[in-house]
Amino acid sequence: MMSSLDATGIVAGYGAADEILKGVDFNVRSGEICCIIGPNGAGKSTLLKTIAGLLKPKAGKVSLDGLDITGQLPRDIARRGLAYVPQEHNVFPTLSVRENLEIGGYVDTENIGARIDQTLQRFPVLASKRRHAARALSGGERQMLAMAMALMVKPGVLLLDEPSAGLSPVAAEALFDAIVEIGREGMAIGIVEQNAIEALAISHRAYILVDGRNSRTGDAKALAADPDVRRLFLGV
Ligand SMILES: Nc1ncnc2c1ncn2[C@@H]1O[C@H](COP(=O)(O)OP(=O)(O)O)[C@@H](O)[C@H]1O
Ligand SMILES: [Mg+2]
């Protein structure tokens, strides 16, 4: 399945008065990993929440596979093939790995057992702990589970908010490897990261957001090599 996500001119925020996003563009298509980086508070998480339907944009348009999904409910957007993994509270800690996967697949319960098995095959570390409570997993395993839950609906577009936050370098690398693997299968992946150097290394394209606006956009390797980007955003 070919998928594409196009967000254009997104204006969104939390209150009536102030806008956090002041007209942001973001797009990603099948086979592409696009990262969104930028300073704390730039609006990266707000952008993902708006695309996923948790916030209604005041202006702008979100299209999924060419279909206007702006302002639709999160569950309807999920049903159309867009999966969103928030940064926190993305698994149910007291439930088992398997139960979490069951919940991940809630929008379509057909063949759920087989789909759980398929998902577990892709994440061997989770397969061996399928009966363990999610709270007993390591940080890296928990992020893998959050991603696995999202994949239960076989989405065309996967949006991840800081999947490597709080992980050890080794766990972060394993997670980035898993993301690259998933990307190879043709999913469109959008990933917000603090770990900008790593994110640029696994991405095809990148968006730099600053204060609710697009600052730089382009080829990830080119941006990673750009002296201004390195000085201002990568601290190297
Ligand atoms: N739930 C919320 N209610 C009100 N303001 C929020 C909320 N979440 C984030 N903000 C504000 O929106 C701005 C952008 O936040 P966020 O999108 O989380 O930034 P980033 O993910 O780039 O660090 C910040 O000023 C933040 O304080
Ligand atoms: Mg954030």
mmCIF file of C-alpha atoms and ligand atoms in Angstrom:
data_model
loop_
_atom_site.group_PDB
_atom_site.id
_atom_site.type_symbol
_atom_site.label_atom_id
_atom_site.label_comp_id
_atom_site.label_asym_id
_atom_site.label_seq_id
_atom_site.Cartn_x
_atom_site.Cartn_y
_atom_site.Cartn_z
ATOM 1 C CA MET A 1 0.000 0.000 0.000
ATOM 2 C CA MET A 2 1.333 3.426 -0.944
ATOM 3 C CA SER A 3 0.655 6.121 1.602
ATOM 4 C CA SER A 4 1.195 9.814 1.834
ATOM 5 C CA LEU A 5 0.608 12.378 4.488
ATOM 6 C CA ASP A 6 0.442 16.067 3.631
ATOM 7 C CA ALA A 7 -0.011 18.745 6.269
ATOM 8 C CA THR A 8 -0.008 22.286 4.938
ATOM 9 C CA GLY A 9 -0.271 25.664 6.645
ATOM 10 C CA ILE A 10 -1.118 24.160 10.036
ATOM 11 C CA VAL A 11 -2.130 26.737 12.640
ATOM 12 C CA ALA A 12 -2.887 25.178 16.022
ATOM 13 C CA GLY A 13 -2.520 25.654 19.757
ATOM 14 C CA TYR A 14 -4.084 24.893 23.093
ATOM 15 C CA GLY A 15 -5.885 28.086 24.075
ATOM 16 C CA ALA A 16 -8.214 30.498 22.367
ATOM 17 C CA ALA A 17 -5.644 33.258 22.077
ATOM 18 C CA ASP A 18 -2.124 32.104 21.275
ATOM 19 C CA GLU A 19 -1.105 29.864 18.421
ATOM 20 C CA ILE A 20 1.753 27.446 18.932
ATOM 21 C CA LEU A 21 1.969 26.398 15.276
ATOM 22 C CA LYS A 22 1.914 29.411 12.993
ATOM 23 C CA GLY A 23 1.509 27.798 9.578
ATOM 24 C CA VAL A 24 3.563 24.615 9.451
ATOM 25 C CA ASP A 25 4.059 22.297 6.485
ATOM 26 C CA PHE A 26 5.043 18.657 6.798
ATOM 27 C CA ASN A 27 4.788 15.761 4.402
ATOM 28 C CA VAL A 28 5.989 12.191 4.210
ATOM 29 C CA ARG A 29 5.309 9.311 1.830
ATOM 30 C CA SER A 30 5.745 5.574 1.550
ATOM 31 C CA GLY A 31 9.287 4.364 1.995
ATOM 32 C CA GLU A 32 10.399 7.631 3.508
ATOM 33 C CA ILE A 33 11.574 8.421 7.016
ATOM 34 C CA CYS A 34 11.225 12.137 7.791
ATOM 35 C CA CYS A 35 12.373 13.580 11.076
ATOM 36 C CA ILE A 36 11.177 16.730 12.760
ATOM 37 C CA ILE A 37 13.800 18.341 14.929
ATOM 38 C CA GLY A 38 14.185 21.710 16.622
ATOM 39 C CA PRO A 39 14.467 23.320 20.038
ATOM 40 C CA ASN A 40 12.313 22.401 23.016
ATOM 41 C CA GLY A 41 8.947 24.089 22.795
ATOM 42 C CA ALA A 42 9.164 24.604 19.023
ATOM 43 C CA GLY A 43 5.845 22.813 18.534
ATOM 44 C CA LYS A 44 7.029 19.408 17.315
ATOM 45 C CA SER A 45 4.715 17.399 19.573
ATOM 46 C CA THR A 46 1.887 19.831 18.900
ATOM 47 C CA LEU A 47 2.292 19.170 15.176
ATOM 48 C CA LEU A 48 2.010 15.394 15.614
ATOM 49 C CA LYS A 49 -1.014 15.787 17.929
ATOM 50 C CA THR A 50 -2.715 18.005 15.361
ATOM 51 C CA ILE A 51 -2.065 15.577 12.508
ATOM 52 C CA ALA A 52 -3.354 12.662 14.618
ATOM 53 C CA GLY A 53 -6.572 14.549 15.424
ATOM 54 C CA LEU A 54 -5.986 15.210 19.124
ATOM 55 C CA LEU A 55 -5.978 18.945 18.449
ATOM 56 C CA LYS A 56 -8.124 20.669 15.848
ATOM 57 C CA PRO A 57 -6.152 23.053 13.658
ATOM 58 C CA LYS A 58 -7.479 26.613 13.355
ATOM 59 C CA ALA A 59 -6.200 26.757 9.818
ATOM 60 C CA GLY A 60 -4.470 24.494 7.371
ATOM 61 C CA LYS A 61 -5.163 21.100 5.927
ATOM 62 C CA VAL A 62 -4.162 17.535 6.699
ATOM 63 C CA SER A 63 -4.503 14.993 3.884
ATOM 64 C CA LEU A 64 -3.949 11.266 4.088
ATOM 65 C CA ASP A 65 -3.556 9.536 0.724
ATOM 66 C CA GLY A 66 -5.068 12.634 -0.845
ATOM 67 C CA LEU A 67 -8.156 12.538 1.363
ATOM 68 C CA ASP A 68 -8.876 15.539 3.595
ATOM 69 C CA ILE A 69 -8.821 14.332 7.229
ATOM 70 C CA THR A 70 -8.527 17.761 8.855
ATOM 71 C CA GLY A 71 -10.361 17.888 12.176
ATOM 72 C CA GLN A 72 -11.483 14.249 12.106
ATOM 73 C CA LEU A 73 -11.581 12.237 15.326
ATOM 74 C CA PRO A 74 -8.384 10.405 16.296
ATOM 75 C CA ARG A 75 -10.042 6.978 15.971
ATOM 76 C CA ASP A 76 -11.306 7.775 12.472
ATOM 77 C CA ILE A 77 -7.854 8.967 11.453
ATOM 78 C CA ALA A 78 -6.378 5.768 12.939
ATOM 79 C CA ARG A 79 -8.870 3.677 10.971
ATOM 80 C CA ARG A 80 -7.745 5.369 7.792
ATOM 81 C CA GLY A 81 -4.224 4.116 8.412
ATOM 82 C CA LEU A 82 -2.409 6.736 10.432
ATOM 83 C CA ALA A 83 -0.811 5.510 13.661
ATOM 84 C CA TYR A 84 0.522 7.936 16.261
ATOM 85 C CA VAL A 85 2.734 6.985 19.202
ATOM 86 C CA PRO A 86 2.819 9.690 21.874
ATOM 87 C CA GLN A 87 5.988 10.309 23.833
ATOM 88 C CA GLU A 88 4.589 9.207 27.177
ATOM 89 C CA HIS A 89 1.827 7.014 28.536
ATOM 90 C CA ASN A 90 1.985 4.996 25.336
ATOM 91 C CA VAL A 91 1.534 1.547 26.909
ATOM 92 C CA PHE A 92 -0.764 0.198 29.629
ATOM 93 C CA PRO A 93 1.699 -0.648 32.411
ATOM 94 C CA THR A 94 -0.364 -3.189 34.339
ATOM 95 C CA LEU A 95 -1.429 -5.139 31.242
ATOM 96 C CA SER A 96 0.697 -7.812 29.607
ATOM 97 C CA VAL A 97 2.617 -7.303 26.372
ATOM 98 C CA ARG A 98 0.031 -9.414 24.563
ATOM 99 C CA GLU A 99 -2.894 -7.475 26.034
ATOM 100 C CA ASN A 100 -1.267 -4.219 25.000
ATOM 101 C CA LEU A 101 -0.994 -5.516 21.432
ATOM 102 C CA GLU A 102 -4.641 -6.531 21.533
ATOM 103 C CA ILE A 103 -5.555 -2.964 22.473
ATOM 104 C CA GLY A 104 -3.251 -1.651 19.721
ATOM 105 C CA GLY A 105 -5.395 -3.552 17.230
ATOM 106 C CA TYR A 106 -8.730 -2.418 18.633
ATOM 107 C CA VAL A 107 -9.907 -0.557 15.547
ATOM 108 C CA ASP A 108 -10.052 -3.862 13.659
ATOM 109 C CA THR A 109 -10.444 -7.027 15.702
ATOM 110 C CA GLU A 110 -10.497 -9.450 12.757
ATOM 111 C CA ASN A 111 -7.815 -12.175 12.993
ATOM 112 C CA ILE A 112 -6.409 -10.421 16.027
ATOM 113 C CA GLY A 113 -4.565 -13.512 17.290
ATOM 114 C CA ALA A 114 -2.734 -14.013 14.005
ATOM 115 C CA ARG A 115 -1.879 -10.335 13.787
ATOM 116 C CA ILE A 116 -0.474 -10.373 17.313
ATOM 117 C CA ASP A 117 1.699 -13.361 16.355
ATOM 118 C CA GLN A 118 2.940 -11.548 13.234
ATOM 119 C CA THR A 119 3.753 -8.464 15.261
ATOM 120 C CA LEU A 120 5.584 -10.498 17.903
ATOM 121 C CA GLN A 121 7.681 -12.172 15.189
ATOM 122 C CA ARG A 122 8.985 -8.776 14.234
ATOM 123 C CA PHE A 123 9.946 -7.949 17.829
ATOM 124 C CA PRO A 124 11.593 -11.100 19.263
ATOM 125 C CA VAL A 125 12.402 -9.338 22.526
ATOM 126 C CA LEU A 126 8.675 -8.796 23.072
ATOM 127 C CA ALA A 127 7.742 -12.316 21.980
ATOM 128 C CA SER A 128 9.732 -13.837 24.829
ATOM 129 C CA LYS A 129 7.996 -11.494 27.281
ATOM 130 C CA ARG A 130 4.466 -11.660 25.898
ATOM 131 C CA ARG A 131 3.013 -12.565 29.283
ATOM 132 C CA HIS A 132 5.000 -9.995 31.254
ATOM 133 C CA ALA A 133 3.351 -6.806 32.447
ATOM 134 C CA ALA A 134 4.449 -3.811 30.369
ATOM 135 C CA ARG A 135 5.739 -2.088 33.508
ATOM 136 C CA ALA A 136 8.290 -4.915 33.903
ATOM 137 C CA LEU A 137 9.914 -4.097 30.536
ATOM 138 C CA SER A 138 13.032 -2.002 30.124
ATOM 139 C CA GLY A 139 12.630 1.499 28.694
ATOM 140 C CA GLY A 140 13.729 0.331 25.260
ATOM 141 C CA GLU A 141 11.391 -2.662 25.299
ATOM 142 C CA ARG A 142 8.522 -0.425 26.350
ATOM 143 C CA GLN A 143 9.144 1.901 23.376
ATOM 144 C CA MET A 144 9.288 -1.177 21.110
ATOM 145 C CA LEU A 145 5.934 -2.245 22.549
ATOM 146 C CA ALA A 146 4.422 1.188 21.941
ATOM 147 C CA MET A 147 5.582 0.976 18.339
ATOM 148 C CA ALA A 148 4.362 -2.624 18.009
ATOM 149 C CA MET A 149 0.916 -1.566 19.287
ATOM 150 C CA ALA A 150 0.772 1.103 16.580
ATOM 151 C CA LEU A 151 1.775 -1.427 13.914
ATOM 152 C CA MET A 152 -1.102 -3.751 14.881
ATOM 153 C CA VAL A 153 -3.418 -1.793 12.573
ATOM 154 C CA LYS A 154 -0.934 -2.082 9.671
ATOM 155 C CA PRO A 155 -0.838 1.669 9.214
ATOM 156 C CA GLY A 156 0.385 3.366 6.058
ATOM 157 C CA VAL A 157 1.761 6.259 8.097
ATOM 158 C CA LEU A 158 3.515 5.948 11.452
ATOM 159 C CA LEU A 159 4.212 9.035 13.579
ATOM 160 C CA LEU A 160 6.557 8.669 16.552
ATOM 161 C CA ASP A 161 7.120 11.328 19.212
ATOM 162 C CA GLU A 162 10.627 11.069 20.680
ATOM 163 C CA PRO A 163 10.856 7.279 20.702
ATOM 164 C CA SER A 164 14.437 7.361 22.006
ATOM 165 C CA ALA A 165 13.776 9.720 24.931
ATOM 166 C CA GLY A 166 15.309 8.414 28.139
ATOM 167 C CA LEU A 167 16.895 5.369 26.497
ATOM 168 C CA SER A 168 20.512 4.269 26.806
ATOM 169 C CA PRO A 169 22.582 4.708 23.620
ATOM 170 C CA VAL A 170 22.416 0.942 23.005
ATOM 171 C CA ALA A 171 18.627 0.801 23.454
ATOM 172 C CA ALA A 172 18.193 3.894 21.290
ATOM 173 C CA GLU A 173 20.266 2.301 18.530
ATOM 174 C CA ALA A 174 18.143 -0.867 18.639
ATOM 175 C CA LEU A 175 15.023 1.248 18.381
ATOM 176 C CA PHE A 176 16.360 3.276 15.449
ATOM 177 C CA ASP A 177 17.319 -0.009 13.731
ATOM 178 C CA ALA A 178 13.745 -1.243 14.173
ATOM 179 C CA ILE A 179 12.408 2.016 12.698
ATOM 180 C CA VAL A 180 14.675 1.666 9.647
ATOM 181 C CA GLU A 181 13.470 -1.936 9.171
ATOM 182 C CA ILE A 182 9.837 -0.832 9.295
ATOM 183 C CA GLY A 183 10.594 1.972 6.843
ATOM 184 C CA ARG A 184 12.059 -0.537 4.364
ATOM 185 C CA GLU A 185 8.712 -2.288 4.235
ATOM 186 C CA GLY A 186 7.223 0.831 2.685
ATOM 187 C CA MET A 187 5.572 2.628 5.539
ATOM 188 C CA ALA A 188 5.733 6.421 5.675
ATOM 189 C CA ILE A 189 7.424 7.344 8.953
ATOM 190 C CA GLY A 190 7.483 10.721 10.681
ATOM 191 C CA ILE A 191 9.648 10.922 13.750
ATOM 192 C CA VAL A 192 10.128 13.758 16.246
ATOM 193 C CA GLU A 193 13.486 13.527 17.998
ATOM 194 C CA GLN A 194 15.660 15.386 20.503
ATOM 195 C CA ASN A 195 18.431 13.057 19.444
ATOM 196 C CA ALA A 196 18.849 15.093 16.263
ATOM 197 C CA ILE A 197 22.114 13.660 14.971
ATOM 198 C CA GLU A 198 20.823 10.088 15.195
ATOM 199 C CA ALA A 199 17.465 11.061 13.726
ATOM 200 C CA LEU A 200 19.107 12.768 10.735
ATOM 201 C CA ALA A 201 21.294 9.695 10.219
ATOM 202 C CA ILE A 202 18.290 7.383 9.721
ATOM 203 C CA SER A 203 16.073 9.883 7.869
ATOM 204 C CA HIS A 204 15.703 10.663 4.192
ATOM 205 C CA ARG A 205 14.389 14.170 4.749
ATOM 206 C CA ALA A 206 14.199 16.478 7.731
ATOM 207 C CA TYR A 207 12.164 19.395 8.970
ATOM 208 C CA ILE A 208 13.567 21.862 11.451
ATOM 209 C CA LEU A 209 10.875 23.672 13.403
ATOM 210 C CA VAL A 210 11.577 26.848 15.331
ATOM 211 C CA ASP A 211 8.961 28.745 17.295
ATOM 212 C CA GLY A 212 6.036 27.187 15.497
ATOM 213 C CA ARG A 213 7.364 27.708 11.991
ATOM 214 C CA ASN A 214 9.330 25.726 9.419
ATOM 215 C CA SER A 215 12.930 26.873 9.630
ATOM 216 C CA ARG A 216 14.839 24.505 7.340
ATOM 217 C CA THR A 217 13.593 21.564 5.289
ATOM 218 C CA GLY A 218 15.497 19.244 3.022
ATOM 219 C CA ASP A 219 17.636 16.197 2.498
ATOM 220 C CA ALA A 220 18.594 14.851 5.920
ATOM 221 C CA LYS A 221 22.244 14.198 5.053
ATOM 222 C CA ALA A 222 22.615 17.658 3.520
ATOM 223 C CA LEU A 223 21.116 19.325 6.596
ATOM 224 C CA ALA A 224 23.320 17.232 8.898
ATOM 225 C CA ALA A 225 26.359 18.525 6.984
ATOM 226 C CA ASP A 226 25.220 22.169 6.840
ATOM 227 C CA PRO A 227 27.467 24.372 9.014
ATOM 228 C CA ASP A 228 24.591 26.604 10.183
ATOM 229 C CA VAL A 229 22.410 23.624 11.068
ATOM 230 C CA ARG A 230 25.309 21.996 12.918
ATOM 231 C CA ARG A 231 26.060 25.113 14.916
ATOM 232 C CA LEU A 232 22.476 26.135 15.673
ATOM 233 C CA PHE A 233 20.670 22.802 16.078
ATOM 234 C CA LEU A 234 23.174 20.003 16.503
ATOM 235 C CA GLY A 235 25.606 21.697 18.885
ATOM 236 C CA VAL A 236 28.627 20.425 16.962
HETATM 237 N N1 LIG B 1 -1.237 20.660 26.867
HETATM 238 C C1 LIG B 1 -0.741 21.896 26.686
HETATM 239 N N2 LIG B 1 -1.411 22.991 27.099
HETATM 240 C C2 LIG B 1 -0.918 24.231 26.891
HETATM 241 N N3 LIG B 1 0.257 24.483 26.284
HETATM 242 C C3 LIG B 1 0.978 23.429 25.863
HETATM 243 C C4 LIG B 1 0.527 22.086 26.038
HETATM 244 N N4 LIG B 1 1.447 21.246 25.502
HETATM 245 C C5 LIG B 1 2.427 22.045 25.024
HETATM 246 N N5 LIG B 1 2.153 23.351 25.236
HETATM 247 C C6 LIG B 1 2.988 24.473 24.829
HETATM 248 O O1 LIG B 1 3.131 24.460 23.429
HETATM 249 C C7 LIG B 1 4.457 24.838 23.054
HETATM 250 C C8 LIG B 1 5.020 23.781 22.136
HETATM 251 O O2 LIG B 1 5.085 22.561 22.851
HETATM 252 P P1 LIG B 1 5.463 21.191 22.174
HETATM 253 O O3 LIG B 1 4.695 21.027 20.919
HETATM 254 O O4 LIG B 1 5.320 20.156 23.212
HETATM 255 O O5 LIG B 1 6.999 21.448 21.822
HETATM 256 P P2 LIG B 1 8.156 20.432 21.432
HETATM 257 O O6 LIG B 1 7.535 19.075 21.260
HETATM 258 O O7 LIG B 1 8.739 20.983 20.169
HETATM 259 O O8 LIG B 1 9.144 20.484 22.543
HETATM 260 C C9 LIG B 1 5.230 25.038 24.341
HETATM 261 O O9 LIG B 1 5.277 26.418 24.618
HETATM 262 C C10 LIG B 1 4.392 24.334 25.370
HETATM 263 O O10 LIG B 1 4.524 24.935 26.617
HETATM 264 MG MG MG B 2 7.779 17.318 22.286
#
